[in-house]
Coordinates of C-alpha atoms in Angstrom, one line a residue:
M1 CA -8.5 -29.6 -31.7
A2 CA -8.8 -27.5 -28.8
Q3 CA -5.9 -26.8 -26.3
S4 CA -6.2 -26.9 -22.9
V5 CA -4.3 -24.0 -20.5
A6 CA -4.7 -24.1 -16.9
I7 CA -4.7 -21.1 -14.7
I8 CA -3.4 -21.3 -10.9
G9 CA -4.6 -19.1 -8.9
G10 CA -8.2 -17.2 -9.1
G11 CA -7.1 -13.6 -7.8
P12 CA -7.1 -10.6 -10.5
A13 CA -3.6 -11.6 -12.0
G14 CA -4.9 -15.1 -12.7
L15 CA -8.7 -14.1 -13.6
M16 CA -7.2 -11.7 -16.2
A17 CA -4.9 -14.1 -17.9
A18 CA -8.2 -16.1 -17.9
E19 CA -9.9 -13.4 -19.8
V20 CA -7.3 -12.9 -22.3
L21 CA -6.9 -16.8 -23.0
S22 CA -11.0 -17.7 -23.4
R23 CA -11.3 -14.8 -26.2
S24 CA -10.2 -17.5 -28.5
A25 CA -12.0 -20.5 -29.0
A26 CA -9.7 -22.5 -29.8
N27 CA -8.1 -22.7 -26.2
E28 CA -10.2 -24.7 -23.0
V29 CA -9.7 -22.4 -20.0
E30 CA -9.5 -24.1 -16.6
V31 CA -8.7 -21.8 -13.3
F32 CA -7.7 -23.7 -10.0
E33 CA -7.7 -21.9 -6.9
A34 CA -6.9 -23.4 -3.4
M35 CA -9.4 -21.9 -1.3
P36 CA -13.0 -22.1 -1.5
S37 CA -13.5 -19.2 -3.1
L38 CA -12.0 -16.9 -5.9
G39 CA -11.1 -13.2 -5.0
R40 CA -10.7 -13.5 -1.5
K41 CA -7.7 -10.9 -1.1
F42 CA -9.1 -8.6 -3.8
L43 CA -12.3 -8.9 -1.9
M44 CA -10.3 -7.8 1.2
A45 CA -8.5 -5.1 -0.7
G46 CA -12.1 -3.6 -1.6
K47 CA -13.6 -3.5 2.0
G48 CA -12.3 -0.1 3.0
G49 CA -12.8 1.2 -0.9
M50 CA -11.8 -0.5 -3.9
N51 CA -8.8 1.2 -4.9
I52 CA -8.2 0.2 -8.5
T53 CA -5.5 2.1 -10.2
H54 CA -4.3 6.0 -9.7
A55 CA -4.5 8.9 -12.5
E56 CA -1.2 10.4 -11.9
E57 CA 1.1 10.5 -15.4
A58 CA 2.6 7.5 -16.8
G59 CA 6.2 8.7 -15.9
A60 CA 5.4 9.5 -12.2
F61 CA 3.0 6.4 -12.1
R62 CA 5.8 3.7 -13.8
A63 CA 8.5 5.4 -11.1
R64 CA 6.1 3.8 -8.2
Y65 CA 7.9 0.7 -9.1
G66 CA 11.0 1.5 -8.2
A67 CA 13.9 -0.9 -9.7
R68 CA 11.8 -3.0 -11.4
Q69 CA 10.2 -0.1 -13.3
D70 CA 11.6 -1.3 -16.2
R71 CA 10.1 -4.6 -16.4
I72 CA 7.0 -3.2 -15.6
A73 CA 6.3 -0.5 -18.2
P74 CA 6.4 -1.9 -21.1
L75 CA 3.2 -4.5 -19.7
L76 CA 1.5 -1.1 -18.3
D77 CA 1.9 0.2 -22.1
D78 CA -0.3 -2.9 -23.5
F79 CA -2.4 -2.6 -19.9
G80 CA -2.4 0.3 -17.9
P81 CA -4.7 2.7 -15.8
D82 CA -6.7 3.7 -19.0
E83 CA -6.8 0.4 -20.3
L84 CA -8.1 -0.7 -17.0
R85 CA -10.9 1.8 -16.5
Q86 CA -12.2 1.1 -19.8
W87 CA -12.2 -2.7 -18.8
I88 CA -14.3 -1.9 -15.7
D89 CA -16.7 0.2 -18.0
D90 CA -16.6 -3.0 -20.2
L91 CA -17.8 -4.7 -17.4
G92 CA -21.1 -2.5 -17.3
L93 CA -19.8 -0.4 -14.4
S94 CA -17.9 2.7 -14.0
T95 CA -15.1 4.7 -12.7
F96 CA -14.3 8.4 -10.9
V97 CA -11.0 9.8 -9.7
G98 CA -10.7 11.0 -6.1
S99 CA -9.6 14.2 -4.8
S100 CA -6.0 12.5 -4.3
G101 CA -5.7 10.7 -8.0
R102 CA -7.1 7.9 -7.2
V103 CA -9.4 6.0 -9.1
F104 CA -12.4 4.0 -7.9
P105 CA -15.2 2.0 -9.2
T106 CA -18.4 4.2 -8.5
G107 CA -20.1 2.4 -5.0
M108 CA -16.2 1.9 -3.7
K109 CA -17.0 -1.9 -3.6
A110 CA -15.1 -4.9 -4.9
A111 CA -18.0 -7.2 -4.9
P112 CA -19.6 -6.1 -8.1
L113 CA -16.6 -6.2 -10.1
L114 CA -15.5 -9.3 -9.3
R115 CA -18.9 -10.6 -9.9
A116 CA -19.8 -9.2 -13.0
W117 CA -16.3 -10.4 -14.3
L118 CA -16.9 -14.2 -13.3
H119 CA -19.9 -14.3 -14.9
R120 CA -18.4 -12.8 -18.3
L121 CA -15.5 -15.6 -17.5
R122 CA -18.0 -18.4 -17.2
Q123 CA -20.1 -17.1 -20.2
A124 CA -16.6 -17.0 -21.9
G125 CA -16.4 -20.7 -21.1
V126 CA -13.8 -20.5 -18.6
R127 CA -14.2 -23.5 -15.8
F128 CA -13.2 -22.9 -12.5
H129 CA -12.2 -25.5 -9.8
V130 CA -11.9 -25.0 -5.8
R131 CA -10.2 -26.3 -3.2
Q132 CA -7.1 -27.4 -5.3
R133 CA -4.1 -26.9 -3.9
W134 CA -1.0 -27.3 -6.1
C135 CA 1.3 -29.0 -5.4
G136 CA 3.9 -29.5 -8.8
V137 CA 4.5 -29.8 -12.5
E138 CA 6.7 -32.1 -14.2
S139 CA 6.7 -33.1 -18.2
S140 CA 4.3 -35.6 -19.3
A141 CA 5.1 -38.5 -21.8
D142 CA 3.3 -36.7 -24.7
G143 CA 5.6 -33.4 -23.9
R144 CA 2.7 -31.5 -22.1
W145 CA 2.5 -30.7 -18.5
A146 CA 1.2 -32.5 -16.2
L147 CA -0.3 -30.8 -12.5
R148 CA -0.6 -32.2 -9.8
F149 CA -3.4 -31.2 -7.5
S150 CA -4.6 -32.1 -3.6
A151 CA -8.1 -32.0 -3.2
T152 CA -10.5 -33.0 -0.7
A153 CA -11.0 -36.3 -3.0
G154 CA -7.1 -37.0 -2.8
E155 CA -4.6 -36.1 -5.5
Q156 CA -5.1 -35.2 -8.8
T157 CA -3.5 -35.2 -12.0
V158 CA -4.2 -32.8 -14.6
I159 CA -2.7 -32.7 -18.5
V160 CA -2.4 -29.6 -20.4
D161 CA -0.7 -28.0 -23.3
A162 CA 0.3 -24.5 -21.0
V163 CA -0.2 -23.3 -17.5
V164 CA -0.3 -19.5 -16.2
L165 CA 0.9 -19.5 -12.1
A166 CA -0.6 -17.1 -10.5
L167 CA -0.4 -18.1 -6.6
G168 CA 0.2 -14.6 -5.7
G169 CA 3.2 -13.4 -2.7
G170 CA 3.4 -14.6 0.7
S171 CA 1.4 -12.0 2.7
W172 CA -1.9 -12.8 4.4
A173 CA -1.6 -16.7 4.2
K174 CA -5.4 -17.2 5.1
L175 CA -6.8 -15.2 2.2
G176 CA -4.4 -18.2 -0.1
S177 CA -1.2 -15.8 -0.3
D178 CA 1.1 -18.1 1.6
G179 CA 4.6 -18.5 -0.6
R180 CA 4.2 -21.9 -0.6
W181 CA 4.9 -22.2 -4.7
V182 CA 8.6 -20.5 -3.7
A183 CA 9.8 -24.1 -2.9
L184 CA 8.4 -26.2 -5.8
L185 CA 9.5 -23.8 -8.6
E186 CA 12.7 -23.6 -6.7
N187 CA 13.6 -27.3 -6.8
A188 CA 12.5 -27.0 -10.6
G189 CA 15.5 -24.8 -10.4
V190 CA 13.4 -21.5 -11.1
A191 CA 15.4 -18.5 -9.3
V192 CA 13.1 -17.0 -6.9
A193 CA 14.2 -13.6 -4.7
P194 CA 13.3 -14.4 -1.2
L195 CA 9.6 -12.9 0.0
R196 CA 9.7 -10.0 2.2
P197 CA 7.3 -7.9 3.7
A198 CA 6.0 -4.7 1.8
N199 CA 3.5 -2.1 2.4
C200 CA 4.0 -2.9 6.2
G201 CA 4.7 -1.6 9.8
F202 CA 7.8 -1.7 11.7
D203 CA 8.6 -2.5 15.4
I204 CA 9.6 -0.1 18.0
A205 CA 10.3 -0.8 21.4
W206 CA 7.8 1.3 23.2
S207 CA 7.3 1.8 26.8
E208 CA 4.5 0.3 28.5
H209 CA 2.9 3.5 29.2
L210 CA 2.5 4.5 25.6
K211 CA 1.5 1.2 24.3
S212 CA -1.5 1.2 27.0
R213 CA -2.2 4.6 26.7
F214 CA -2.1 5.3 22.3
A215 CA -1.8 1.8 20.6
G216 CA -4.3 2.3 18.4
T217 CA -4.3 6.1 17.6
P218 CA -3.0 7.9 14.8
V219 CA -0.7 10.7 14.7
K220 CA -2.0 13.0 12.0
S221 CA -1.0 15.7 9.8
V222 CA 2.5 15.0 10.2
V223 CA 6.1 15.1 7.4
A224 CA 7.7 11.8 7.9
S225 CA 12.0 12.1 6.6
F226 CA 14.2 9.5 6.0
T227 CA 17.7 9.3 4.1
D228 CA 18.4 5.8 3.0
G229 CA 21.9 4.2 2.7
G230 CA 22.1 5.6 -1.2
G231 CA 22.1 8.9 0.3
K232 CA 18.6 9.6 -0.9
A233 CA 15.7 11.7 1.0
H234 CA 12.6 10.5 1.2
R235 CA 9.8 12.6 2.5
R236 CA 6.3 12.5 2.6
P237 CA 3.0 14.1 4.3
G238 CA 0.3 12.3 5.9
E239 CA -0.6 10.0 9.1
F240 CA 0.6 6.9 10.9
V241 CA -1.0 4.8 13.8
I242 CA 0.8 4.0 16.5
T243 CA 0.5 -0.1 17.6
E244 CA 1.8 -2.3 20.4
N245 CA 4.6 -3.0 18.6
G246 CA 5.4 0.0 16.7
V247 CA 3.8 1.8 13.5
E248 CA 2.0 1.6 11.1
G249 CA -0.8 3.3 8.5
G250 CA -0.7 4.7 4.7
L251 CA 2.7 7.3 5.9
I252 CA 4.4 4.0 7.0
Y253 CA 3.8 2.1 4.2
A254 CA 4.9 4.9 1.7
L255 CA 8.3 4.4 3.0
S256 CA 8.1 0.7 3.7
A257 CA 10.9 -0.2 1.0
P258 CA 13.7 2.3 1.6
L259 CA 13.2 1.5 5.6
R260 CA 13.1 -2.3 5.3
D261 CA 16.3 -2.0 2.8
A262 CA 18.2 0.1 5.5
I263 CA 17.0 -2.4 8.2
D264 CA 18.2 -5.4 6.6
K265 CA 21.6 -3.9 6.0
I266 CA 22.4 -2.1 9.2
G267 CA 19.7 -3.4 11.5
S268 CA 17.9 -0.7 12.0
A269 CA 16.4 3.0 10.9
T270 CA 15.7 6.1 11.9
L271 CA 12.6 7.6 10.3
T272 CA 12.5 11.3 11.7
I273 CA 8.7 12.9 12.0
D274 CA 8.1 16.6 12.3
L275 CA 4.9 17.1 14.3
L276 CA 4.6 20.2 13.6
P277 CA 4.5 20.9 9.3
G278 CA 3.2 23.9 9.1
H279 CA 5.3 25.8 11.7
P280 CA 8.8 26.5 11.1
L281 CA 11.4 25.7 13.5
A282 CA 11.9 29.6 14.5
R283 CA 8.3 29.8 15.4
V284 CA 8.0 26.8 16.9
I285 CA 11.5 28.1 19.5
A286 CA 9.8 31.4 20.1
E287 CA 6.5 30.0 21.1
I288 CA 8.5 27.8 23.6
A289 CA 10.6 30.3 24.5
H290 CA 7.4 32.8 24.9
P291 CA 6.7 33.4 28.8
R292 CA 4.6 30.5 30.5
G293 CA 4.0 32.1 34.2
S294 CA 2.2 29.7 36.6
R295 CA 1.5 27.1 33.6
S296 CA 2.6 23.5 32.7
L297 CA 5.0 22.8 30.4
A298 CA 2.8 20.6 28.6
S299 CA -0.5 23.8 28.9
H300 CA 1.9 26.3 27.2
L301 CA 2.9 23.6 24.4
H302 CA -1.0 23.0 24.1
G303 CA -1.7 26.7 24.2
R304 CA 1.0 28.1 21.8
L305 CA 1.5 24.9 19.8
G306 CA -1.4 23.0 19.3
L307 CA 0.9 20.1 21.2
K308 CA -1.1 17.4 23.0
G309 CA -2.2 13.6 23.1
V310 CA -0.7 11.6 21.0
K311 CA 1.9 13.8 20.0
S312 CA 3.2 15.1 23.5
A313 CA 3.6 11.5 24.4
L314 CA 5.5 10.8 21.5
L315 CA 8.0 13.8 22.5
H316 CA 8.2 12.3 26.0
E317 CA 8.6 8.7 25.3
C318 CA 11.8 9.3 22.6
I319 CA 13.6 12.6 23.8
A320 CA 15.3 12.5 27.0
R321 CA 13.9 14.7 29.9
D322 CA 16.7 17.6 29.9
D323 CA 15.9 18.3 26.7
F324 CA 12.7 19.6 27.5
L325 CA 14.3 22.5 29.8
D326 CA 15.8 23.7 26.3
A327 CA 13.8 25.3 23.7
G328 CA 16.1 24.6 21.0
K329 CA 16.6 21.2 21.7
L330 CA 12.8 20.4 21.9
A331 CA 11.9 22.7 18.8
A332 CA 14.2 20.5 17.2
A333 CA 12.9 17.3 18.2
I334 CA 9.3 18.5 17.6
K335 CA 10.4 19.1 14.2
A336 CA 12.4 16.1 13.6
L337 CA 11.5 13.5 16.2
P338 CA 13.6 10.3 16.0
L339 CA 11.8 6.9 15.8
R340 CA 14.3 4.1 15.7
L341 CA 12.5 1.4 13.9
T342 CA 13.9 -2.3 14.6
A343 CA 12.5 -4.6 12.1
P344 CA 9.4 -4.8 9.8
R345 CA 6.5 -6.4 10.8
P346 CA 6.3 -10.4 9.6
L347 CA 5.9 -10.9 6.0
D348 CA 1.8 -12.3 7.0
E349 CA 0.8 -9.3 8.1
A350 CA 2.1 -7.1 5.5
I351 CA -0.3 -6.0 2.6
S352 CA 1.9 -7.2 -0.1
S353 CA 5.2 -8.5 -0.2
A354 CA 8.6 -8.2 -2.3
G355 CA 10.7 -10.6 -4.1
G356 CA 9.4 -13.6 -5.8
V357 CA 10.6 -15.1 -9.5
L358 CA 13.1 -13.1 -10.7
F359 CA 12.7 -11.4 -14.4
E360 CA 15.7 -12.5 -15.4
A361 CA 14.5 -16.6 -15.5
L362 CA 11.3 -15.1 -17.7
D363 CA 11.1 -14.2 -21.1
E364 CA 9.6 -11.0 -22.8
Q365 CA 6.1 -12.7 -22.6
L366 CA 6.5 -13.9 -18.9
M367 CA 7.2 -17.7 -19.7
I368 CA 9.6 -19.6 -17.2
R369 CA 13.1 -20.3 -19.4
Q370 CA 13.6 -23.6 -18.1
L371 CA 9.6 -24.5 -18.4
P372 CA 8.8 -23.9 -21.7
G373 CA 5.1 -23.4 -21.6
V374 CA 4.6 -22.1 -18.2
F375 CA 3.7 -18.5 -17.7
C376 CA 4.0 -16.2 -14.3
A377 CA 2.1 -13.3 -13.1
G378 CA 0.8 -11.2 -10.7
E379 CA 2.8 -10.5 -7.5
M380 CA 4.3 -13.6 -7.3
L381 CA 6.6 -11.9 -9.4
D382 CA 10.1 -9.7 -8.4
W383 CA 8.2 -6.5 -8.0
E384 CA 6.6 -3.9 -5.5
A385 CA 4.8 -1.0 -5.3
P386 CA 3.2 1.3 -3.1
T387 CA -0.4 1.0 -2.3
G388 CA -2.7 3.5 -3.9
G389 CA -3.7 1.1 -7.3
Y390 CA -0.6 0.3 -8.3
L391 CA -0.6 -3.1 -6.9
L392 CA -3.9 -4.3 -8.2
T393 CA -2.6 -2.5 -11.5
A394 CA 0.4 -4.2 -11.9
C395 CA -1.1 -7.8 -11.2
L396 CA -3.7 -7.4 -13.7
S397 CA -1.2 -6.3 -16.1
T398 CA 1.1 -9.0 -15.8
G399 CA -1.9 -11.2 -16.3
H400 CA -2.8 -9.6 -19.2
A401 CA 0.4 -9.9 -21.1
A402 CA 1.0 -14.0 -19.6
G403 CA -2.3 -14.5 -21.1
H404 CA -1.2 -12.9 -24.1
G405 CA 2.1 -15.1 -23.9
A406 CA 0.0 -18.0 -23.1
S407 CA -2.3 -17.3 -25.9
A408 CA 0.9 -17.1 -28.7
W409 CA 2.7 -20.1 -27.4
L410 CA -0.9 -22.0 -27.9
A411 CA -1.4 -21.0 -31.6
R412 CA 2.5 -21.6 -32.1
L413 CA 2.1 -25.4 -30.8
A414 CA -1.4 -25.9 -32.8
A415 CA 0.8 -24.3 -36.2
R416 CA 3.2 -27.2 -35.2
A417 CA 0.6 -30.1 -35.3
K418 CA -0.7 -28.8 -38.2
L419 CA 2.2 -29.0 -39.7
E420 CA 2.8 -32.4 -38.5
R421 CA -0.4 -33.9 -40.0

């Protein structure tokens, strides 16, 4: 007799769990998705180039998961970057490593990958149901799980032997990750850490002048530094973008976790920006002190140091007028310009979210201890990682693990039923 399993969530984690479960002919696999189509956030993530994983060595890769690397590492051992690239190859696509170590599918697009994947899942017998919003889970009279869904035609109940929850985090609600599941699981007694923005921008109280002139402008070739509450120094090169509300972009996202945690603890965080990382402080002082004749200070800084545009505007925004008259103070500001961040941008604007179902509430196969036969995967788990392929790799890895966990659970149920007959 076939056994039924419901995957709730049609993103990468849910689809990977469905793939693993569909490998057994004894499993009837159905995927339920609240949105009108599958993989919406996956497709959006691939709009500017589908960064699928990263080619750095295993130790450095695992360290990207911070406080949760000990829980993520065993999952990566089973399905990590190498296995992910082989999986894509098996779908009939290929990958390549970019100059930064990031891994992309040939063609750089998510849509061909998703199409090939869904075709293979349908061929394996997986059934998909869209516009089905999960409303709750209860134990049915026969010990199975009763899942409630709301749909256009009204509410329906689906009875299954096992469940994989892959509902995403709390960012990009319009693409399906709205975090509504938090209350449902908390009501069921499952421990959930509050969802918080990750890989996000931050608020800075800019002047109207800076906002009107430079919102949307990138600040390139700088180095950002920050020392967290534990005394750990963070330093990264890159670029960021001025926004009407503050700052965003790759350099900011890479430091967003410690910056967010500092703001949570003390109310603000100071990020320092080296506007001229290729110039030692002594050289900057010497260039500023060089006689400028009749030239304005702005022209002098442009001519001697190449400072102009948004970098010059940031100096005027962040330091006192008198500091421009002192070569030492001005040089110090150019090499370590303080930006005071007051709050992370709202969760729905973030690329991803931190928080979620605590690993302590799960067993080693990602099953919720209080709900035997219900597994969790993807961004709804309590982990976070920077952009660069790490987010997607862990979503797929946890989906792979939850799929194997659910498959093993179903096999045990089948064995028990056989003994009872």
